[in-house]
PDB file of C-alpha atoms and ligand atoms in Angstrom:
ATOM      1  CA  MET A  91       0.053  -0.011  -0.207  1.00  0.00           C
ATOM      2  CA  LYS A  92       1.385   3.198  -1.136  1.00  0.00           C
ATOM      3  CA  LEU A  93       0.359   5.614   1.804  1.00  0.00           C
ATOM      4  CA  VAL A  94       0.851   9.301   1.778  1.00  0.00           C
ATOM      5  CA  SER A  95       0.352  10.912   5.313  1.00  0.00           C
ATOM      6  CA  ARG A  96      -1.009  14.256   5.780  1.00  0.00           C
ATOM      7  CA  GLU A  97       2.488  15.484   6.394  1.00  0.00           C
ATOM      8  CA  GLY A  98       3.447  13.814   3.279  1.00  0.00           C
ATOM      9  CA  TRP A  99       0.871  15.768   0.823  1.00  0.00           C
ATOM     10  CA  GLY A 100       1.317  19.128   3.034  1.00  0.00           C
ATOM     11  CA  ALA A 101      -1.982  19.099   4.518  1.00  0.00           C
ATOM     12  CA  ARG A 102      -3.319  22.069   6.393  1.00  0.00           C
ATOM     13  CA  ALA A 103      -4.021  21.520  10.204  1.00  0.00           C
ATOM     14  CA  SER A 104      -7.633  20.494  10.910  1.00  0.00           C
ATOM     15  CA  ARG A 105      -9.727  22.952  12.702  1.00  0.00           C
ATOM     16  CA  GLY A 106     -11.237  20.290  14.761  1.00  0.00           C
ATOM     17  CA  SER A 107     -12.547  16.875  14.473  1.00  0.00           C
ATOM     18  CA  THR A 108     -15.440  14.540  15.689  1.00  0.00           C
ATOM     19  CA  ARG A 109     -14.229  11.140  16.897  1.00  0.00           C
ATOM     20  CA  LEU A 110     -15.853   7.975  15.440  1.00  0.00           C
ATOM     21  CA  SER A 111     -15.380   4.512  16.741  1.00  0.00           C
ATOM     22  CA  SER A 112     -16.609   2.856  13.954  1.00  0.00           C
ATOM     23  CA  THR A 113     -18.782   2.927  10.886  1.00  0.00           C
ATOM     24  CA  ARG A 114     -20.923   0.432   8.815  1.00  0.00           C
ATOM     25  CA  GLY A 115     -18.409   0.582   5.817  1.00  0.00           C
ATOM     26  CA  VAL A 116     -17.109   3.052   3.195  1.00  0.00           C
ATOM     27  CA  LYS A 117     -18.745   5.278   0.515  1.00  0.00           C
ATOM     28  CA  VAL A 118     -16.767   5.862  -2.700  1.00  0.00           C
ATOM     29  CA  HIS A 119     -16.703   9.440  -4.348  1.00  0.00           C
ATOM     30  CA  TYR A 120     -15.601  11.134  -7.224  1.00  0.00           C
ATOM     31  CA  THR A 121     -14.917  14.922  -7.340  1.00  0.00           C
ATOM     32  CA  GLY A 122     -18.246  15.883  -8.943  1.00  0.00           C
ATOM     33  CA  SER A 123     -16.213  18.551 -11.119  1.00  0.00           C
ATOM     34  CA  ARG A 124     -13.483  18.476 -13.752  1.00  0.00           C
ATOM     35  CA  VAL A 125     -10.198  16.575 -13.374  1.00  0.00           C
ATOM     36  CA  ASP A 126      -7.265  17.785 -15.031  1.00  0.00           C
ATOM     37  CA  PRO A 127      -6.378  14.797 -17.453  1.00  0.00           C
ATOM     38  CA  ARG A 128      -2.819  15.646 -17.356  1.00  0.00           C
ATOM     39  CA  LEU A 129      -3.055  14.059 -13.747  1.00  0.00           C
ATOM     40  CA  ALA A 130      -3.119  10.568 -15.542  1.00  0.00           C
ATOM     41  CA  THR A 131       0.651  10.702 -16.679  1.00  0.00           C
ATOM     42  CA  ASP A 132       2.066  13.219 -13.852  1.00  0.00           C
ATOM     43  CA  HIS A 133       1.767  12.145 -10.410  1.00  0.00           C
ATOM     44  CA  ALA A 134       3.496  15.213  -9.334  1.00  0.00           C
ATOM     45  CA  ARG A 135       0.098  16.969  -9.919  1.00  0.00           C
ATOM     46  CA  CYS A 136      -1.635  14.579  -7.347  1.00  0.00           C
ATOM     47  CA  ASP A 137      -0.447  16.352  -4.306  1.00  0.00           C
ATOM     48  CA  ASP A 138      -1.392  19.743  -5.758  1.00  0.00           C
ATOM     49  CA  ALA A 139      -5.011  18.205  -6.416  1.00  0.00           C
ATOM     50  CA  VAL A 140      -5.328  16.949  -3.083  1.00  0.00           C
ATOM     51  CA  ARG A 141      -4.125  20.314  -1.444  1.00  0.00           C
ATOM     52  CA  GLY A 142      -6.778  22.188  -3.717  1.00  0.00           C
ATOM     53  CA  ILE A 143      -9.561  19.868  -2.540  1.00  0.00           C
ATOM     54  CA  GLN A 144      -8.799  20.586   1.004  1.00  0.00           C
ATOM     55  CA  ARG A 145      -8.698  24.425   0.308  1.00  0.00           C
ATOM     56  CA  SER A 146     -11.998  24.595  -1.359  1.00  0.00           C
ATOM     57  CA  HIS A 147     -13.563  22.498   1.380  1.00  0.00           C
ATOM     58  CA  MET A 148     -11.930  24.463   4.383  1.00  0.00           C
ATOM     59  CA  ASP A 149     -12.334  27.816   2.574  1.00  0.00           C
ATOM     60  CA  GLY A 150     -15.202  27.290   0.114  1.00  0.00           C
ATOM     61  CA  ASN A 151     -17.360  25.124   2.105  1.00  0.00           C
ATOM     62  CA  GLY A 152     -16.298  26.488   5.524  1.00  0.00           C
ATOM     63  CA  TRP A 153     -15.547  22.753   6.805  1.00  0.00           C
ATOM     64  CA  ASN A 154     -12.978  21.913   9.351  1.00  0.00           C
ATOM     65  CA  ASP A 155     -10.690  20.018   6.935  1.00  0.00           C
ATOM     66  CA  ILE A 156     -10.875  18.055   3.555  1.00  0.00           C
ATOM     67  CA  GLY A 157     -14.058  16.447   3.522  1.00  0.00           C
ATOM     68  CA  TYR A 158     -12.888  12.849   2.428  1.00  0.00           C
ATOM     69  CA  SER A 159     -11.333  10.254   5.005  1.00  0.00           C
ATOM     70  CA  MET A 160      -9.032   8.802   2.185  1.00  0.00           C
ATOM     71  CA  VAL A 161      -8.163  10.054  -1.392  1.00  0.00           C
ATOM     72  CA  CYS A 162      -6.800   7.879  -4.212  1.00  0.00           C
ATOM     73  CA  CYS A 163      -4.798   8.983  -7.172  1.00  0.00           C
ATOM     74  CA  PRO A 164      -4.528   7.399 -10.601  1.00  0.00           C
ATOM     75  CA  HIS A 165      -1.155   5.902  -9.617  1.00  0.00           C
ATOM     76  CA  GLY A 166      -2.300   4.048  -6.770  1.00  0.00           C
ATOM     77  CA  TYR A 167      -1.290   6.331  -3.856  1.00  0.00           C
ATOM     78  CA  VAL A 168      -3.607   6.488  -1.124  1.00  0.00           C
ATOM     79  CA  TYR A 169      -3.715   9.953   0.786  1.00  0.00           C
ATOM     80  CA  VAL A 170      -4.920  10.134   4.333  1.00  0.00           C
ATOM     81  CA  GLY A 171      -7.449  12.833   4.220  1.00  0.00           C
ATOM     82  CA  ARG A 172      -9.429  13.162   7.697  1.00  0.00           C
ATOM     83  CA  GLY A 173      -8.510   9.475   8.232  1.00  0.00           C
ATOM     84  CA  PRO A 174      -9.574   6.730  10.266  1.00  0.00           C
ATOM     85  CA  HIS A 175     -11.681   7.446  13.349  1.00  0.00           C
ATOM     86  CA  ARG A 176     -12.676  11.074  12.300  1.00  0.00           C
ATOM     87  CA  LEU A 177     -16.142  11.938  11.114  1.00  0.00           C
ATOM     88  CA  PRO A 178     -15.791  12.747   7.362  1.00  0.00           C
ATOM     89  CA  ALA A 179     -18.238  15.496   5.610  1.00  0.00           C
ATOM     90  CA  ALA A 180     -18.652  14.367   2.368  1.00  0.00           C
ATOM     91  CA  ASN A 181     -21.389  11.760   2.319  1.00  0.00           C
ATOM     92  CA  GLY A 182     -24.173  14.649   3.164  1.00  0.00           C
ATOM     93  CA  ALA A 183     -25.750  15.755   6.437  1.00  0.00           C
ATOM     94  CA  GLY A 184     -26.778  12.900   8.666  1.00  0.00           C
ATOM     95  CA  LEU A 185     -24.888  10.389   6.626  1.00  0.00           C
ATOM     96  CA  ASN A 186     -21.307  10.921   7.483  1.00  0.00           C
ATOM     97  CA  SER A 187     -21.105   8.763  10.747  1.00  0.00           C
ATOM     98  CA  GLY A 188     -22.507   5.844   8.743  1.00  0.00           C
ATOM     99  CA  HIS A 189     -19.529   5.456   6.464  1.00  0.00           C
ATOM    100  CA  TYR A 190     -15.994   6.747   5.787  1.00  0.00           C
ATOM    101  CA  ALA A 191     -15.587   8.810   2.318  1.00  0.00           C
ATOM    102  CA  VAL A 192     -13.132   7.523   0.057  1.00  0.00           C
ATOM    103  CA  LEU A 193     -12.382   9.758  -3.072  1.00  0.00           C
ATOM    104  CA  GLY A 194     -11.275   8.267  -6.064  1.00  0.00           C
ATOM    105  CA  LEU A 195      -9.473  11.200  -8.135  1.00  0.00           C
ATOM    106  CA  VAL A 196     -11.402  11.304 -11.251  1.00  0.00           C
ATOM    107  CA  GLY A 197     -14.444  13.702 -11.708  1.00  0.00           C
ATOM    108  CA  SER A 198     -17.500  14.322 -14.079  1.00  0.00           C
ATOM    109  CA  SER A 199     -15.505  15.661 -16.856  1.00  0.00           C
ATOM    110  CA  GLY A 200     -11.570  15.640 -17.968  1.00  0.00           C
ATOM    111  CA  LEU A 201     -10.074  12.509 -16.286  1.00  0.00           C
ATOM    112  CA  THR A 202     -13.251  10.251 -15.592  1.00  0.00           C
ATOM    113  CA  GLU A 203     -12.048   6.872 -15.926  1.00  0.00           C
ATOM    114  CA  PRO A 204     -10.368   5.155 -12.782  1.00  0.00           C
ATOM    115  CA  THR A 205      -7.266   3.310 -13.500  1.00  0.00           C
ATOM    116  CA  ASP A 206      -6.541  -0.268 -12.290  1.00  0.00           C
ATOM    117  CA  ALA A 207      -3.936   1.213  -9.763  1.00  0.00           C
ATOM    118  CA  MET A 208      -6.431   3.750  -8.604  1.00  0.00           C
ATOM    119  CA  LEU A 209      -9.067   0.823  -7.889  1.00  0.00           C
ATOM    120  CA  ASP A 210      -6.312  -1.011  -6.092  1.00  0.00           C
ATOM    121  CA  GLY A 211      -5.580   2.196  -4.082  1.00  0.00           C
ATOM    122  CA  ILE A 212      -9.239   2.411  -3.095  1.00  0.00           C
ATOM    123  CA  ARG A 213      -9.251  -1.278  -2.029  1.00  0.00           C
ATOM    124  CA  ASP A 214      -6.129  -0.482  -0.165  1.00  0.00           C
ATOM    125  CA  ALA A 215      -7.936   2.432   1.361  1.00  0.00           C
ATOM    126  CA  ILE A 216     -10.938   0.246   2.474  1.00  0.00           C
ATOM    127  CA  ASP A 217      -8.815  -2.338   4.049  1.00  0.00           C
ATOM    128  CA  TYR A 218      -6.727   0.564   5.978  1.00  0.00           C
ATOM    129  CA  LEU A 219     -10.038   1.980   7.254  1.00  0.00           C
ATOM    130  CA  ARG A 220     -11.210  -1.600   8.205  1.00  0.00           C
ATOM    131  CA  ARG A 221      -8.040  -2.296   9.972  1.00  0.00           C
ATOM    132  CA  GLU A 222      -7.281   1.152  11.592  1.00  0.00           C
ATOM    133  CA  GLY A 223     -10.736   2.736  11.735  1.00  0.00           C
ATOM    134  CA  GLY A 224     -13.415  -0.006  12.545  1.00  0.00           C
ATOM    135  CA  ALA A 225     -15.013   0.275   9.055  1.00  0.00           C
ATOM    136  CA  GLY A 226     -17.745  -2.347   8.545  1.00  0.00           C
ATOM    137  CA  LYS A 227     -18.123  -4.465   5.417  1.00  0.00           C
ATOM    138  CA  GLU A 228     -20.530  -2.161   3.365  1.00  0.00           C
ATOM    139  CA  ILE A 229     -18.854  -0.567   0.229  1.00  0.00           C
ATOM    140  CA  LYS A 230     -21.408   1.797  -1.444  1.00  0.00           C
ATOM    141  CA  GLY A 231     -21.504   5.053  -3.483  1.00  0.00           C
ATOM    142  CA  HIS A 232     -22.334   8.396  -2.338  1.00  0.00           C
ATOM    143  CA  ARG A 233     -25.544   8.116  -4.376  1.00  0.00           C
ATOM    144  CA  ASP A 234     -26.507   5.255  -2.215  1.00  0.00           C
ATOM    145  CA  GLY A 235     -29.093   7.392  -0.045  1.00  0.00           C
ATOM    146  CA  TYR A 236     -28.109  10.828  -1.326  1.00  0.00           C
ATOM    147  CA  ALA A 237     -29.381  12.561  -4.295  1.00  0.00           C
ATOM    148  CA  THR A 238     -26.251  12.936  -6.517  1.00  0.00           C
ATOM    149  CA  ASP A 239     -24.450  11.277  -9.514  1.00  0.00           C
ATOM    150  CA  CYS A 240     -21.544  10.709  -7.531  1.00  0.00           C
ATOM    151  CA  PRO A 241     -19.223   8.600  -7.708  1.00  0.00           C
ATOM    152  CA  GLY A 242     -19.923   8.762 -11.580  1.00  0.00           C
ATOM    153  CA  LYS A 243     -20.716   6.015 -13.934  1.00  0.00           C
ATOM    154  CA  ALA A 244     -17.357   4.009 -13.879  1.00  0.00           C
ATOM    155  CA  LEU A 245     -16.695   4.100 -10.281  1.00  0.00           C
ATOM    156  CA  TYR A 246     -20.194   3.156  -9.209  1.00  0.00           C
ATOM    157  CA  ALA A 247     -20.588   0.213 -11.731  1.00  0.00           C
ATOM    158  CA  TRP A 248     -17.419  -1.123 -10.021  1.00  0.00           C
ATOM    159  CA  VAL A 249     -18.790  -0.682  -6.412  1.00  0.00           C
ATOM    160  CA  ARG A 250     -21.754  -2.547  -7.708  1.00  0.00           C
ATOM    161  CA  GLU A 251     -19.791  -5.202  -8.730  1.00  0.00           C
ATOM    162  CA  GLY A 252     -18.482  -5.609  -5.364  1.00  0.00           C
ATOM    163  CA  ALA A 253     -15.314  -3.325  -5.798  1.00  0.00           C
ATOM    164  CA  PRO A 254     -13.161  -6.346  -6.981  1.00  0.00           C
ATOM    165  CA  ARG A 255      -9.414  -5.820  -6.962  1.00  0.00           C
ATOM    166  CA  PRO A 256      -8.580  -5.422 -10.771  1.00  0.00           C
ATOM    167  CA  GLY A 257      -7.335  -8.667 -12.622  1.00  0.00           C
ATOM    168  CA  GLY A 258      -7.083 -10.782  -9.319  1.00  0.00           C
ATOM    169  CA  GLY A 259      -8.992 -13.341  -7.403  1.00  0.00           C
ATOM    170  CA  SER A 260     -12.441 -13.407  -8.394  1.00  0.00           C
ATOM    171  CA  SER A 261     -13.653 -15.888 -11.018  1.00  0.00           C
ATOM    172  CA  ALA A 262     -15.213 -13.253 -13.419  1.00  0.00           C
ATOM    173  CA  PRO A 263     -12.436 -11.564 -15.315  1.00  0.00           C
ATOM    174  CA  ALA A 264     -12.080  -7.637 -14.308  1.00  0.00           C
ATOM    175  CA  PRO A 265     -13.340  -5.561 -17.214  1.00  0.00           C
ATOM    176  CA  SER A 266     -10.417  -3.941 -19.338  1.00  0.00           C
ATOM    177  CA  ARG A 267      -9.944  -0.201 -18.382  1.00  0.00           C
ATOM    178  CA  SER A 268      -7.928   2.306 -20.122  1.00  0.00           C
ATOM    179  CA  VAL A 269      -4.762   2.880 -17.996  1.00  0.00           C
ATOM    180  CA  GLY A 270      -2.861   6.013 -18.791  1.00  0.00           C
ATOM    181  CA  ARG A 271       0.784   5.379 -19.423  1.00  0.00           C
ATOM    182  CA  VAL A 272       2.298   6.380 -16.019  1.00  0.00           C
ATOM    183  CA  PRO A 273       6.202   7.154 -16.359  1.00  0.00           C
ATOM    184  CA  ALA A 274       8.524   5.724 -13.948  1.00  0.00           C
ATOM    185  CA  TRP A 275       9.810   8.898 -13.045  1.00  0.00           C
ATOM    186  CA  PRO A 276       6.907  11.191 -12.516  1.00  0.00           C
ATOM    187  CA  GLY A 277       7.515  14.937 -12.428  1.00  0.00           C
ATOM    188  CA  ARG A 278       9.872  15.908  -9.669  1.00  0.00           C
ATOM    189  CA  LEU A 279       8.909  13.149  -7.248  1.00  0.00           C
ATOM    190  CA  LEU A 280      10.969  10.334  -6.540  1.00  0.00           C
ATOM    191  CA  THR A 281       8.792   7.526  -4.950  1.00  0.00           C
ATOM    192  CA  GLN A 282      11.818   5.116  -4.120  1.00  0.00           C
ATOM    193  CA  PRO A 283      15.541   5.917  -3.089  1.00  0.00           C
ATOM    194  CA  PRO A 284      18.185   4.957  -5.191  1.00  0.00           C
ATOM    195  CA  VAL A 285      19.874   1.638  -4.977  1.00  0.00           C
ATOM    196  CA  MET A 286      22.932   2.778  -2.831  1.00  0.00           C
ATOM    197  CA  ARG A 287      24.715   2.054   0.522  1.00  0.00           C
ATOM    198  CA  GLY A 288      25.351   4.236   3.451  1.00  0.00           C
ATOM    199  CA  GLY A 289      26.079   7.930   3.620  1.00  0.00           C
ATOM    200  CA  ASP A 290      25.842   8.099  -0.171  1.00  0.00           C
ATOM    201  CA  VAL A 291      22.249   7.711  -0.114  1.00  0.00           C
ATOM    202  CA  ARG A 292      21.592  10.593   2.343  1.00  0.00           C
ATOM    203  CA  THR A 293      24.122  12.831   0.620  1.00  0.00           C
ATOM    204  CA  TRP A 294      22.325  12.346  -2.713  1.00  0.00           C
ATOM    205  CA  GLN A 295      18.969  12.626  -1.340  1.00  0.00           C
ATOM    206  CA  ALA A 296      19.854  15.983   0.376  1.00  0.00           C
ATOM    207  CA  ARG A 297      21.416  17.237  -2.656  1.00  0.00           C
ATOM    208  CA  MET A 298      18.335  16.211  -4.831  1.00  0.00           C
ATOM    209  CA  ARG A 299      15.984  17.739  -2.351  1.00  0.00           C
ATOM    210  CA  GLU A 300      17.924  21.159  -2.360  1.00  0.00           C
ATOM    211  CA  ARG A 301      17.368  20.997  -6.308  1.00  0.00           C
ATOM    212  CA  GLY A 302      13.662  20.739  -5.668  1.00  0.00           C
ATOM    213  CA  TRP A 303      13.008  17.162  -5.841  1.00  0.00           C
ATOM    214  CA  ARG A 304      10.909  15.287  -3.315  1.00  0.00           C
ATOM    215  CA  ILE A 305      11.587  11.721  -2.161  1.00  0.00           C
ATOM    216  CA  ALA A 306       8.354   9.931  -0.965  1.00  0.00           C
ATOM    217  CA  ALA A 307      10.085   6.858   0.277  1.00  0.00           C
ATOM    218  CA  ASP A 308      13.122   7.828   2.378  1.00  0.00           C
ATOM    219  CA  GLY A 309      15.384   4.850   3.415  1.00  0.00           C
ATOM    220  CA  ALA A 310      13.227   2.041   1.888  1.00  0.00           C
ATOM    221  CA  TYR A 311      15.147  -0.415  -0.333  1.00  0.00           C
ATOM    222  CA  GLY A 312      12.350  -2.064  -2.279  1.00  0.00           C
ATOM    223  CA  PRO A 313      12.691  -3.870  -5.554  1.00  0.00           C
ATOM    224  CA  GLU A 314      11.536  -0.922  -7.222  1.00  0.00           C
ATOM    225  CA  SER A 315      14.421   1.350  -6.371  1.00  0.00           C
ATOM    226  CA  GLU A 316      16.577  -0.202  -9.089  1.00  0.00           C
ATOM    227  CA  SER A 317      14.170   0.477 -11.884  1.00  0.00           C
ATOM    228  CA  VAL A 318      13.330   4.041 -10.660  1.00  0.00           C
ATOM    229  CA  CYS A 319      17.154   4.741 -10.171  1.00  0.00           C
ATOM    230  CA  ARG A 320      17.620   3.415 -14.019  1.00  0.00           C
ATOM    231  CA  ALA A 321      14.803   5.398 -15.300  1.00  0.00           C
ATOM    232  CA  PHE A 322      16.387   8.690 -13.764  1.00  0.00           C
ATOM    233  CA  GLN A 323      19.672   7.809 -15.332  1.00  0.00           C
ATOM    234  CA  ALA A 324      17.927   7.132 -18.576  1.00  0.00           C
ATOM    235  CA  GLU A 325      15.973  10.275 -18.563  1.00  0.00           C
ATOM    236  CA  LYS A 326      19.048  12.695 -17.722  1.00  0.00           C
ATOM    237  CA  GLY A 327      21.229  10.635 -20.050  1.00  0.00           C
ATOM    238  CA  LEU A 328      23.604   9.659 -17.212  1.00  0.00           C
ATOM    239  CA  ALA A 329      24.121   6.017 -17.900  1.00  0.00           C
ATOM    240  CA  ALA A 330      23.332   4.372 -21.079  1.00  0.00           C
ATOM    241  CA  ASP A 331      24.581   1.069 -19.571  1.00  0.00           C
ATOM    242  CA  GLY A 332      22.221   1.273 -16.817  1.00  0.00           C
ATOM    243  CA  VAL A 333      25.026   0.669 -14.464  1.00  0.00           C
ATOM    244  CA  VAL A 334      23.856   1.436 -10.737  1.00  0.00           C
ATOM    245  CA  GLY A 335      26.442   2.793  -8.418  1.00  0.00           C
ATOM    246  CA  PRO A 336      28.034   5.571  -6.242  1.00  0.00           C
ATOM    247  CA  LEU A 337      29.841   6.956  -9.036  1.00  0.00           C
ATOM    248  CA  THR A 338      26.984   7.362 -11.223  1.00  0.00           C
ATOM    249  CA  TRP A 339      25.095   8.996  -8.642  1.00  0.00           C
ATOM    250  CA  ARG A 340      27.697  11.310  -8.071  1.00  0.00           C
ATOM    251  CA  ALA A 341      27.423  12.102 -11.721  1.00  0.00           C
ATOM    252  CA  ALA A 342      23.531  12.619 -10.784  1.00  0.00           C
ATOM    253  CA  TRP A 343      23.930  15.194  -8.296  1.00  0.00           C
ATOM    254  CA  GLU A 344      26.652  17.096 -10.124  1.00  0.00           C
ATOM    255  CA  ALA A 345      24.533  17.376 -13.343  1.00  0.00           C
ATOM    256  CA  PRO A 346      22.355  20.109 -13.908  1.00  0.00           C
ATOM    257  CA  VAL A 347      18.801  18.878 -13.328  1.00  0.00           C
ATOM    258  CA  THR A 348      16.074  20.499 -15.150  1.00  0.00           C
TER     259      THR A 348
HETATM  260 ZN1   ZN B 720     -19.583  12.109  -3.376  1.00  0.00          ZN
HETATM  261 ZN1   ZN B 721      -0.721  10.299  -8.551  1.00  0.00          ZN
END
């Protein structure tokens, strides 16, 4: 699960919250407005989008915080909104204590089709809210019990299917969905640290931060590290042979970063 903490996406402080011990389940949402289609291929825009929703909920609607419990981007990242054990605000008056609110970052125009990664992210968010927030078994759409088109045709059809994990587990094959081509190196966000040892990693990360890059997974050396490292090198023309090592990374931080 690719969880993005409130600190991770630069959330403003909540103005207050009401504690929830448990819910009957989760309701799935879309934004109900246009979502910039450039999000599909540029994860660097997702943090901005989440901050924009929080801003409009706090400054426009006058709410205490972003209305959603969790937000899932097209790249499978799961952002903590109000989070577990906090009353959401997105389901409609009187309906918030019954279900947590999970947003799939698609809208009524622009970007409207959830990617498989987003559906996996929504499932991750549901599992997380069950584990951490006492969410019950129900998975519904905003329109269940409230007059709205939310969560839109595509997400609602998926909710009605029982919100299956894409391509996995169930006997019925998952419907094919359009998946945006997601670059391994999305914008200026590094989701995995490079494959390196000891102090070199910290030095490299510090230098990249000075140059305006963000590193989402500090110090975790997962299997994706090497591919991200190579993608970066390829993009910057640093190592045609794909060799990963301290010398190459020294070249990386000394090279101009555009
Ligand atoms: Zn909704
Ligand atoms: Zn994203």
